[in-house]
Amino acid sequence: MLHIHFGAGRLGLGLVVPLFQSSGTESIILNRAVPAANATGSPALGASRRNELLRDHPERRYGLQILDGTASGTQPIRYTAFHTYDEDEVEALTRRIVEGSAARQRGVVVTASVLKQENYPPVIASLNALSELREAGDPVGPIFLIACENTVSAQHVLQAPEFADRVTSATRRQVSPVAALVDRMCVELEEDRSDAYPTVTVRTEPYASLKLALSPEVEILRDLCAGTEVGFSRHLEVEKQIKGWLLNGTHWLIALRAFQASGGDRGMKLNEFIGASPEQRRHAIAVMDEMREGVALLLRRDPTYAAFVRDVEIDDYLAGAATAILQRFFSTEDPITRILARFQAPPAGDASTIEAFSRRFADRINGPLGAYEAEKGVLPPAISRGLLSLLHLVESGTFIDACAQ
């Protein structure tokens, strides 16, 4: 297949491009010529230098360094081409990519690790070009759009009112949007000068998962992805919600407690902080246990999840997930500045950064928290400590970027 990916950040290079690769995949990476601000924290390797390294590497490869506690070296990830773009150039660039592709005849998968839906116009422009080529008789196979950010839906992108005038009728006919669940802690981007040609290296945890929603409409996509590491799920939206609670919610609760207990140490790595004290390790385990119990109660009570509860042994599923997630927290060298990158000091007279962080935090914990309280009549104690840490940090003006004045 022809795989066109938008976004050369940590997640795109560390998860999406590697997992979509197979012997028959043509991997094309696209990145903005002038990247937007990164909401999850700026990587060590600047955007301009990263673009230059990916564009100019003669062997078209970058490295994946797995943070597994061993000196296992760096895995090479190969790609067919890398291009930077300005928004008004994307359609013409897409046409040039298609002209040079033999794999397009089997199918085209367009993925994007783009954090905000509002930044999808370049992706839409590429889909428009692909769809018009297919309807004009070019041998372009089925076209799929996959948003590889858990907060963005490919379906919503194509249906969004603000894009009504951008999405062409050909794109609405030809493009199949597919829901996705992505999961990997991609810690940092660095420049590697150890070889003859300098290149980009992504430092990432061993665990990696990219699942797509399985339905009759996208059955052909499973054939296209044969030989890749992409998986499929019939309960993808429920699994995505569970990940939001069990991984993301728990991660923030533990990180906020650690950030407060460390006195606002922005140089810490969370796994090192947890491992330095039996008390902190016990606290992390207790938070996960309470979240897992709350999730199980919520799944059983809410009819929305009835099919998942019927098809899956949820206690075993949640126990396995909780154990694996905690192991990731304990072993991955994850800087607190990445985990809490959105916990930004508010400008004078403007609390919008705190409001946005609090809303996102609430989405990740309120469901299990409410189910736990309804069942036991009390708030979960370890989770409550994380919530108190958030209040203390805001009250003291201690944020991940700077202290409020």
Short mmCIF file of C-alpha atoms in Angstrom, two decimals:
data_model
loop_
_atom_site.label_atom_id
_atom_site.label_comp_id
_atom_site.label_asym_id
_atom_site.label_seq_id
_atom_site.Cartn_x
_atom_site.Cartn_y
_atom_site.Cartn_z
CA MET A 1 0.00 0.00 0.00
CA LEU A 2 0.89 3.65 -0.25
CA HIS A 3 1.07 5.07 3.28
CA ILE A 4 1.07 8.87 3.53
CA HIS A 5 1.64 10.11 7.06
CA PHE A 6 1.23 13.70 8.26
CA GLY A 7 3.36 14.62 11.26
CA ALA A 8 7.03 13.98 12.07
CA GLY A 9 6.69 14.32 15.83
CA ARG A 10 7.38 11.76 18.54
CA LEU A 11 4.22 9.72 18.01
CA GLY A 12 4.33 9.79 14.23
CA LEU A 13 7.95 8.66 13.98
CA GLY A 14 7.89 6.54 17.13
CA LEU A 15 4.67 4.58 16.52
CA VAL A 16 2.66 5.24 13.37
CA VAL A 17 5.31 4.98 10.65
CA PRO A 18 7.03 1.89 12.16
CA LEU A 19 3.82 -0.06 12.79
CA PHE A 20 2.43 0.52 9.29
CA GLN A 21 5.58 -0.77 7.64
CA SER A 22 5.76 -4.04 5.71
CA SER A 23 7.65 -5.33 2.70
CA GLY A 24 4.93 -3.88 0.45
CA THR A 25 4.49 -0.49 2.12
CA GLU A 26 5.65 2.76 0.54
CA SER A 27 6.05 5.15 3.51
CA ILE A 28 5.81 8.87 2.72
CA ILE A 29 6.26 11.25 5.66
CA LEU A 30 4.97 14.81 5.41
CA ASN A 31 5.62 17.60 7.89
CA ARG A 32 4.86 21.29 7.97
CA ALA A 33 7.66 23.47 6.69
CA VAL A 34 6.97 25.74 9.67
CA PRO A 35 5.53 23.49 12.41
CA ALA A 36 2.93 24.78 14.83
CA ALA A 37 3.57 24.98 18.57
CA ASN A 38 3.69 21.58 20.23
CA ALA A 39 1.03 21.19 22.93
CA THR A 40 2.78 18.17 24.46
CA GLY A 41 6.11 19.93 24.96
CA SER A 42 8.95 20.79 22.63
CA PRO A 43 11.32 17.91 21.84
CA ALA A 44 15.06 18.24 22.27
CA LEU A 45 15.54 18.16 18.50
CA GLY A 46 14.20 21.33 16.89
CA ALA A 47 11.63 21.06 14.09
CA SER A 48 13.75 22.68 11.40
CA ARG A 49 16.75 20.44 12.08
CA ARG A 50 14.48 17.37 12.23
CA ASN A 51 13.02 18.25 8.83
CA GLU A 52 16.50 18.72 7.42
CA LEU A 53 17.76 15.37 8.75
CA LEU A 54 14.77 13.42 7.42
CA ARG A 55 14.82 15.18 4.06
CA ASP A 56 18.54 14.82 3.40
CA HIS A 57 19.39 11.36 4.74
CA PRO A 58 20.71 9.46 1.68
CA GLU A 59 19.44 6.07 2.92
CA ARG A 60 16.01 7.40 3.96
CA ARG A 61 16.06 6.07 7.48
CA TYR A 62 15.86 7.18 11.09
CA GLY A 63 16.37 5.29 14.36
CA LEU A 64 14.11 3.85 17.05
CA GLN A 65 15.84 3.50 20.42
CA ILE A 66 13.86 1.21 22.70
CA LEU A 67 14.14 2.17 26.38
CA ASP A 68 14.09 -1.35 27.82
CA GLY A 69 17.00 -1.05 30.25
CA THR A 70 19.44 -2.83 27.92
CA ALA A 71 22.05 -1.68 25.45
CA SER A 72 20.16 -3.25 22.56
CA GLY A 73 21.01 -0.47 20.14
CA THR A 74 18.82 1.40 17.69
CA GLN A 75 16.40 -0.12 15.17
CA PRO A 76 16.48 1.45 11.69
CA ILE A 77 13.12 2.65 10.32
CA ARG A 78 13.12 3.16 6.57
CA TYR A 79 10.84 5.43 4.59
CA THR A 80 10.36 6.05 0.89
CA ALA A 81 10.40 9.85 1.00
CA PHE A 82 10.08 12.85 3.31
CA HIS A 83 8.56 16.18 2.27
CA THR A 84 7.86 19.46 3.98
CA TYR A 85 4.87 21.47 2.84
CA ASP A 86 2.99 24.71 3.08
CA GLU A 87 -0.77 24.29 3.10
CA ASP A 88 -1.33 25.65 -0.42
CA GLU A 89 1.18 23.12 -1.83
CA VAL A 90 -0.34 19.91 -0.48
CA GLU A 91 -2.61 18.97 -3.40
CA ALA A 92 0.16 19.36 -5.97
CA LEU A 93 2.58 17.49 -3.72
CA THR A 94 0.10 14.64 -3.29
CA ARG A 95 -0.30 14.34 -7.06
CA ARG A 96 3.47 14.08 -7.46
CA ILE A 97 3.63 11.39 -4.78
CA VAL A 98 0.89 9.38 -6.49
CA GLU A 99 2.55 9.66 -9.89
CA GLY A 100 5.69 8.05 -8.50
CA SER A 101 3.94 5.27 -6.57
CA ALA A 102 3.38 1.71 -7.74
CA ALA A 103 1.79 0.66 -4.44
CA ARG A 104 -1.12 3.11 -4.83
CA GLN A 105 -3.01 0.58 -6.93
CA ARG A 106 -3.68 -1.68 -3.94
CA GLY A 107 -4.78 1.16 -1.70
CA VAL A 108 -3.80 4.41 0.00
CA VAL A 109 -3.81 4.87 3.78
CA VAL A 110 -3.54 8.48 4.95
CA THR A 111 -2.66 8.80 8.63
CA ALA A 112 -2.07 11.86 10.76
CA SER A 113 -0.53 12.33 14.21
CA VAL A 114 -2.01 15.83 14.35
CA LEU A 115 -3.15 16.76 17.84
CA LYS A 116 -5.96 19.20 17.04
CA GLN A 117 -8.80 18.81 14.56
CA GLU A 118 -8.43 22.45 13.54
CA ASN A 119 -5.02 21.61 12.01
CA TYR A 120 -6.42 19.05 9.54
CA PRO A 121 -6.87 21.23 6.40
CA PRO A 122 -3.60 19.97 4.81
CA VAL A 123 -4.73 16.37 5.36
CA ILE A 124 -8.08 17.18 3.76
CA ALA A 125 -6.32 18.78 0.80
CA SER A 126 -4.34 15.58 0.26
CA LEU A 127 -7.51 13.47 0.46
CA ASN A 128 -9.19 15.76 -2.07
CA ALA A 129 -6.33 15.25 -4.53
CA LEU A 130 -6.34 11.47 -4.05
CA SER A 131 -10.11 11.25 -4.49
CA GLU A 132 -10.15 13.37 -7.62
CA LEU A 133 -7.39 11.25 -9.15
CA ARG A 134 -9.30 8.06 -8.40
CA GLU A 135 -12.53 9.38 -9.90
CA ALA A 136 -10.63 10.61 -12.96
CA GLY A 137 -9.46 7.05 -13.66
CA ASP A 138 -6.00 7.00 -12.13
CA PRO A 139 -5.26 3.50 -10.76
CA VAL A 140 -5.57 4.56 -7.13
CA GLY A 141 -6.99 1.85 -4.85
CA PRO A 142 -9.35 2.36 -1.91
CA ILE A 143 -8.54 5.39 0.24
CA PHE A 144 -8.65 5.41 4.05
CA LEU A 145 -8.22 8.20 6.60
CA ILE A 146 -6.92 7.32 10.07
CA ALA A 147 -6.48 9.97 12.76
CA CYS A 148 -3.67 8.65 14.98
CA GLU A 149 -4.46 10.79 18.00
CA ASN A 150 -6.90 9.43 20.56
CA THR A 151 -8.54 12.84 20.95
CA VAL A 152 -9.33 13.21 17.23
CA SER A 153 -11.78 11.17 15.15
CA ALA A 154 -11.36 10.64 11.40
CA GLN A 155 -15.14 10.55 11.07
CA HIS A 156 -15.49 13.89 12.85
CA VAL A 157 -12.81 15.47 10.66
CA LEU A 158 -14.74 14.68 7.48
CA GLN A 159 -18.07 15.70 9.01
CA ALA A 160 -16.93 18.82 10.88
CA PRO A 161 -19.03 21.91 10.00
CA GLU A 162 -15.90 24.08 9.80
CA PHE A 163 -14.59 21.84 6.99
CA ALA A 164 -17.84 21.65 5.02
CA ASP A 165 -16.42 23.83 2.23
CA ARG A 166 -13.02 22.10 2.24
CA VAL A 167 -14.06 18.45 1.92
CA THR A 168 -14.98 17.83 -1.73
CA SER A 169 -17.86 15.63 -2.85
CA ALA A 170 -15.28 13.24 -4.36
CA THR A 171 -13.62 12.85 -0.97
CA ARG A 172 -16.96 12.14 0.69
CA ARG A 173 -17.57 9.39 -1.84
CA GLN A 174 -14.09 7.87 -1.96
CA VAL A 175 -12.57 8.14 1.53
CA SER A 176 -13.39 5.69 4.32
CA PRO A 177 -12.68 7.15 7.78
CA VAL A 178 -11.44 4.58 10.30
CA ALA A 179 -11.33 4.99 14.07
CA ALA A 180 -7.98 4.27 15.74
CA LEU A 181 -6.50 3.67 19.17
CA VAL A 182 -2.81 4.51 19.55
CA ASP A 183 -0.71 3.75 22.60
CA ARG A 184 3.01 4.30 23.11
CA MET A 185 5.09 6.60 25.30
CA CYS A 186 7.44 8.26 22.84
CA VAL A 187 9.77 10.15 25.12
CA GLU A 188 12.11 12.23 22.99
CA LEU A 189 13.51 13.08 19.56
CA GLU A 190 17.27 13.45 19.31
CA GLU A 191 19.96 13.84 16.67
CA ASP A 192 22.18 10.78 16.28
CA ARG A 193 25.70 11.44 14.93
CA SER A 194 27.12 7.97 15.58
CA ASP A 195 26.88 6.87 11.92
CA ALA A 196 28.28 8.21 8.67
CA TYR A 197 25.16 10.36 8.21
CA PRO A 198 23.45 12.17 11.09
CA THR A 199 19.83 11.21 11.55
CA VAL A 200 16.82 11.43 13.83
CA THR A 201 16.44 9.00 16.73
CA VAL A 202 13.18 8.50 18.61
CA ARG A 203 13.54 7.32 22.21
CA THR A 204 10.51 5.23 23.10
CA GLU A 205 9.22 2.53 25.44
CA PRO A 206 9.08 -1.11 24.28
CA TYR A 207 5.27 -1.30 24.35
CA ALA A 208 3.49 -0.27 21.16
CA SER A 209 -0.11 -0.68 20.05
CA LEU A 210 -2.06 0.71 17.11
CA LYS A 211 -5.57 -0.72 16.69
CA LEU A 212 -8.19 0.09 14.06
CA ALA A 213 -11.95 -0.35 14.31
CA LEU A 214 -13.01 -3.48 12.47
CA SER A 215 -16.23 -3.35 10.47
CA PRO A 216 -17.47 -4.84 7.17
CA GLU A 217 -16.83 -1.51 5.43
CA VAL A 218 -13.10 -1.64 6.12
CA GLU A 219 -12.46 -5.37 5.74
CA ILE A 220 -10.15 -4.67 2.79
CA LEU A 221 -7.99 -2.55 5.09
CA ARG A 222 -7.11 -5.65 7.10
CA ASP A 223 -5.77 -7.21 3.91
CA LEU A 224 -3.76 -4.06 3.13
CA CYS A 225 -2.25 -4.17 6.62
CA ALA A 226 -1.19 -7.82 6.40
CA GLY A 227 2.46 -8.02 7.41
CA THR A 228 2.32 -4.82 9.48
CA GLU A 229 2.00 -4.55 13.26
CA VAL A 230 -1.40 -2.85 13.04
CA GLY A 231 -4.18 -4.62 14.94
CA PHE A 232 -7.97 -4.54 14.74
CA SER A 233 -10.76 -4.50 17.35
CA ARG A 234 -14.54 -4.81 17.27
CA HIS A 235 -14.80 -2.82 20.52
CA LEU A 236 -12.34 -0.10 19.72
CA GLU A 237 -14.27 2.85 21.19
CA VAL A 238 -14.66 1.07 24.51
CA GLU A 239 -10.99 0.13 24.58
CA LYS A 240 -10.11 3.73 23.80
CA GLN A 241 -12.25 4.93 26.70
CA ILE A 242 -10.66 2.39 29.06
CA LYS A 243 -7.20 3.56 27.98
CA GLY A 244 -8.20 7.17 28.72
CA TRP A 245 -9.19 6.21 32.25
CA LEU A 246 -6.73 3.50 33.18
CA LEU A 247 -3.57 4.80 31.50
CA ASN A 248 -3.96 8.54 30.95
CA GLY A 249 -6.01 9.34 34.05
CA THR A 250 -3.80 7.26 36.33
CA HIS A 251 -0.64 8.70 34.77
CA TRP A 252 -1.70 12.27 35.50
CA LEU A 253 -2.83 11.44 39.05
CA ILE A 254 0.54 9.87 39.86
CA ALA A 255 2.50 12.58 38.05
CA LEU A 256 0.71 15.44 39.84
CA ARG A 257 1.39 13.83 43.21
CA ALA A 258 5.06 13.32 42.29
CA PHE A 259 5.42 16.88 41.00
CA GLN A 260 4.06 18.32 44.23
CA ALA A 261 6.06 15.94 46.46
CA SER A 262 9.26 16.85 44.61
CA GLY A 263 8.69 20.55 45.18
CA GLY A 264 7.99 21.20 41.49
CA ASP A 265 11.12 19.48 40.14
CA ARG A 266 10.82 19.89 36.36
CA GLY A 267 13.98 17.86 35.80
CA MET A 268 12.62 14.59 37.21
CA LYS A 269 11.80 11.38 35.37
CA LEU A 270 8.65 9.87 36.82
CA ASN A 271 9.92 6.28 36.93
CA GLU A 272 13.00 7.36 38.90
CA PHE A 273 10.86 9.27 41.39
CA ILE A 274 8.53 6.29 41.90
CA GLY A 275 11.44 3.87 42.24
CA ALA A 276 13.27 6.01 44.79
CA SER A 277 10.76 5.40 47.60
CA PRO A 278 8.61 2.41 48.66
CA GLU A 279 5.93 4.91 49.66
CA GLN A 280 5.75 6.39 46.17
CA ARG A 281 5.62 2.93 44.59
CA ARG A 282 2.79 1.92 46.93
CA HIS A 283 0.95 5.13 46.08
CA ALA A 284 1.22 4.48 42.33
CA ILE A 285 -0.10 0.93 42.76
CA ALA A 286 -2.95 2.17 44.98
CA VAL A 287 -4.02 4.76 42.41
CA MET A 288 -4.09 2.11 39.70
CA ASP A 289 -6.04 -0.32 41.90
CA GLU A 290 -8.68 2.32 42.67
CA MET A 291 -8.96 3.37 39.04
CA ARG A 292 -9.26 -0.26 37.92
CA GLU A 293 -12.00 -0.91 40.49
CA GLY A 294 -13.87 2.22 39.43
CA VAL A 295 -13.60 1.29 35.74
CA ALA A 296 -14.95 -2.21 36.38
CA LEU A 297 -17.93 -0.81 38.30
CA LEU A 298 -18.63 1.72 35.56
CA LEU A 299 -18.46 -0.84 32.74
CA ARG A 300 -20.92 -3.14 34.49
CA ARG A 301 -23.38 -0.39 35.38
CA ASP A 302 -23.53 1.57 32.15
CA PRO A 303 -25.58 -0.11 29.37
CA THR A 304 -23.36 1.63 26.82
CA TYR A 305 -20.71 -1.00 27.53
CA ALA A 306 -23.04 -4.04 27.61
CA ALA A 307 -21.63 -5.62 24.42
CA PHE A 308 -18.05 -5.29 25.67
CA VAL A 309 -18.97 -6.81 29.04
CA ARG A 310 -20.73 -9.65 27.23
CA ASP A 311 -17.80 -10.43 24.92
CA VAL A 312 -14.85 -9.79 27.24
CA GLU A 313 -13.99 -11.05 30.71
CA ILE A 314 -13.53 -7.56 32.08
CA ASP A 315 -11.82 -8.43 35.38
CA ASP A 316 -9.10 -10.35 33.55
CA TYR A 317 -8.87 -7.65 30.85
CA LEU A 318 -8.51 -4.83 33.40
CA ALA A 319 -6.10 -6.75 35.63
CA GLY A 320 -3.82 -7.49 32.69
CA ALA A 321 -4.02 -3.92 31.43
CA ALA A 322 -3.32 -2.45 34.88
CA THR A 323 -0.28 -4.68 35.43
CA ALA A 324 1.15 -3.84 31.99
CA ILE A 325 0.54 -0.10 32.42
CA LEU A 326 2.19 0.02 35.84
CA GLN A 327 5.20 -1.82 34.47
CA ARG A 328 5.44 0.83 31.76
CA PHE A 329 5.29 3.60 34.36
CA PHE A 330 8.00 1.93 36.46
CA SER A 331 10.41 1.20 33.60
CA THR A 332 10.11 4.02 31.04
CA GLU A 333 12.36 7.07 31.43
CA ASP A 334 9.49 9.50 31.00
CA PRO A 335 10.21 13.15 31.89
CA ILE A 336 7.59 14.92 33.99
CA THR A 337 7.72 17.82 31.52
CA ARG A 338 6.27 15.55 28.83
CA ILE A 339 3.58 13.97 31.01
CA LEU A 340 2.33 17.30 32.37
CA ALA A 341 3.17 19.44 29.33
CA ARG A 342 -0.34 20.94 29.32
CA PHE A 343 -0.10 22.02 32.97
CA GLN A 344 0.92 25.51 31.95
CA ALA A 345 1.19 28.67 34.07
CA PRO A 346 -1.71 30.99 33.18
CA PRO A 347 -0.96 34.44 31.80
CA ALA A 348 -2.01 37.29 34.05
CA GLY A 349 -5.80 37.57 34.08
CA ASP A 350 -6.30 34.51 31.86
CA ALA A 351 -7.11 31.14 33.44
CA SER A 352 -7.78 29.34 30.16
CA THR A 353 -4.74 27.03 30.42
CA ILE A 354 -5.85 25.79 33.85
CA GLU A 355 -9.45 25.42 32.69
CA ALA A 356 -8.38 23.39 29.64
CA PHE A 357 -6.12 21.14 31.74
CA SER A 358 -8.86 20.62 34.35
CA ARG A 359 -11.47 19.70 31.74
CA ARG A 360 -9.14 17.19 30.14
CA PHE A 361 -8.21 15.79 33.54
CA ALA A 362 -11.87 15.47 34.52
CA ASP A 363 -12.64 13.53 31.32
CA ARG A 364 -9.96 11.02 32.33
CA ILE A 365 -11.05 10.37 35.92
CA ASN A 366 -14.65 11.45 36.60
CA GLY A 367 -16.37 8.27 35.39
CA PRO A 368 -14.40 5.75 37.48
CA LEU A 369 -14.22 8.20 40.41
CA GLY A 370 -18.01 8.58 40.46
CA ALA A 371 -18.63 4.83 40.15
CA TYR A 372 -16.24 4.11 43.03
CA GLU A 373 -17.88 6.72 45.27
CA ALA A 374 -21.39 5.50 44.42
CA GLU A 375 -20.46 1.92 45.33
CA LYS A 376 -18.47 2.60 48.53
CA GLY A 377 -19.89 5.90 49.75
CA VAL A 378 -16.43 7.48 49.97
CA LEU A 379 -13.92 8.93 47.55
CA PRO A 380 -10.94 6.68 46.71
CA PRO A 381 -8.11 7.79 49.04
CA ALA A 382 -5.09 7.47 46.72
CA ILE A 383 -6.88 9.21 43.85
CA SER A 384 -7.92 11.97 46.25
CA ARG A 385 -4.26 12.63 47.06
CA GLY A 386 -3.62 13.29 43.37
CA LEU A 387 -6.54 15.70 43.23
CA LEU A 388 -5.27 17.51 46.32
CA SER A 389 -1.86 17.79 44.69
CA LEU A 390 -3.46 19.56 41.74
CA LEU A 391 -5.11 22.05 44.11
CA HIS A 392 -1.87 22.65 46.03
CA LEU A 393 0.15 23.15 42.85
CA VAL A 394 -2.31 25.68 41.44
CA GLU A 395 -2.57 27.47 44.78
CA SER A 396 1.21 27.78 45.06
CA GLY A 397 1.63 28.84 41.42
CA THR A 398 3.83 25.86 40.57
CA PHE A 399 3.38 24.77 36.95
CA ILE A 400 5.33 22.62 34.54
CA ASP A 401 6.66 25.49 32.43
CA ALA A 402 7.27 28.12 35.13
CA CYS A 403 6.01 29.47 38.40
CA ALA A 404 3.19 31.97 38.06
CA GLN A 405 4.07 35.47 39.12
#
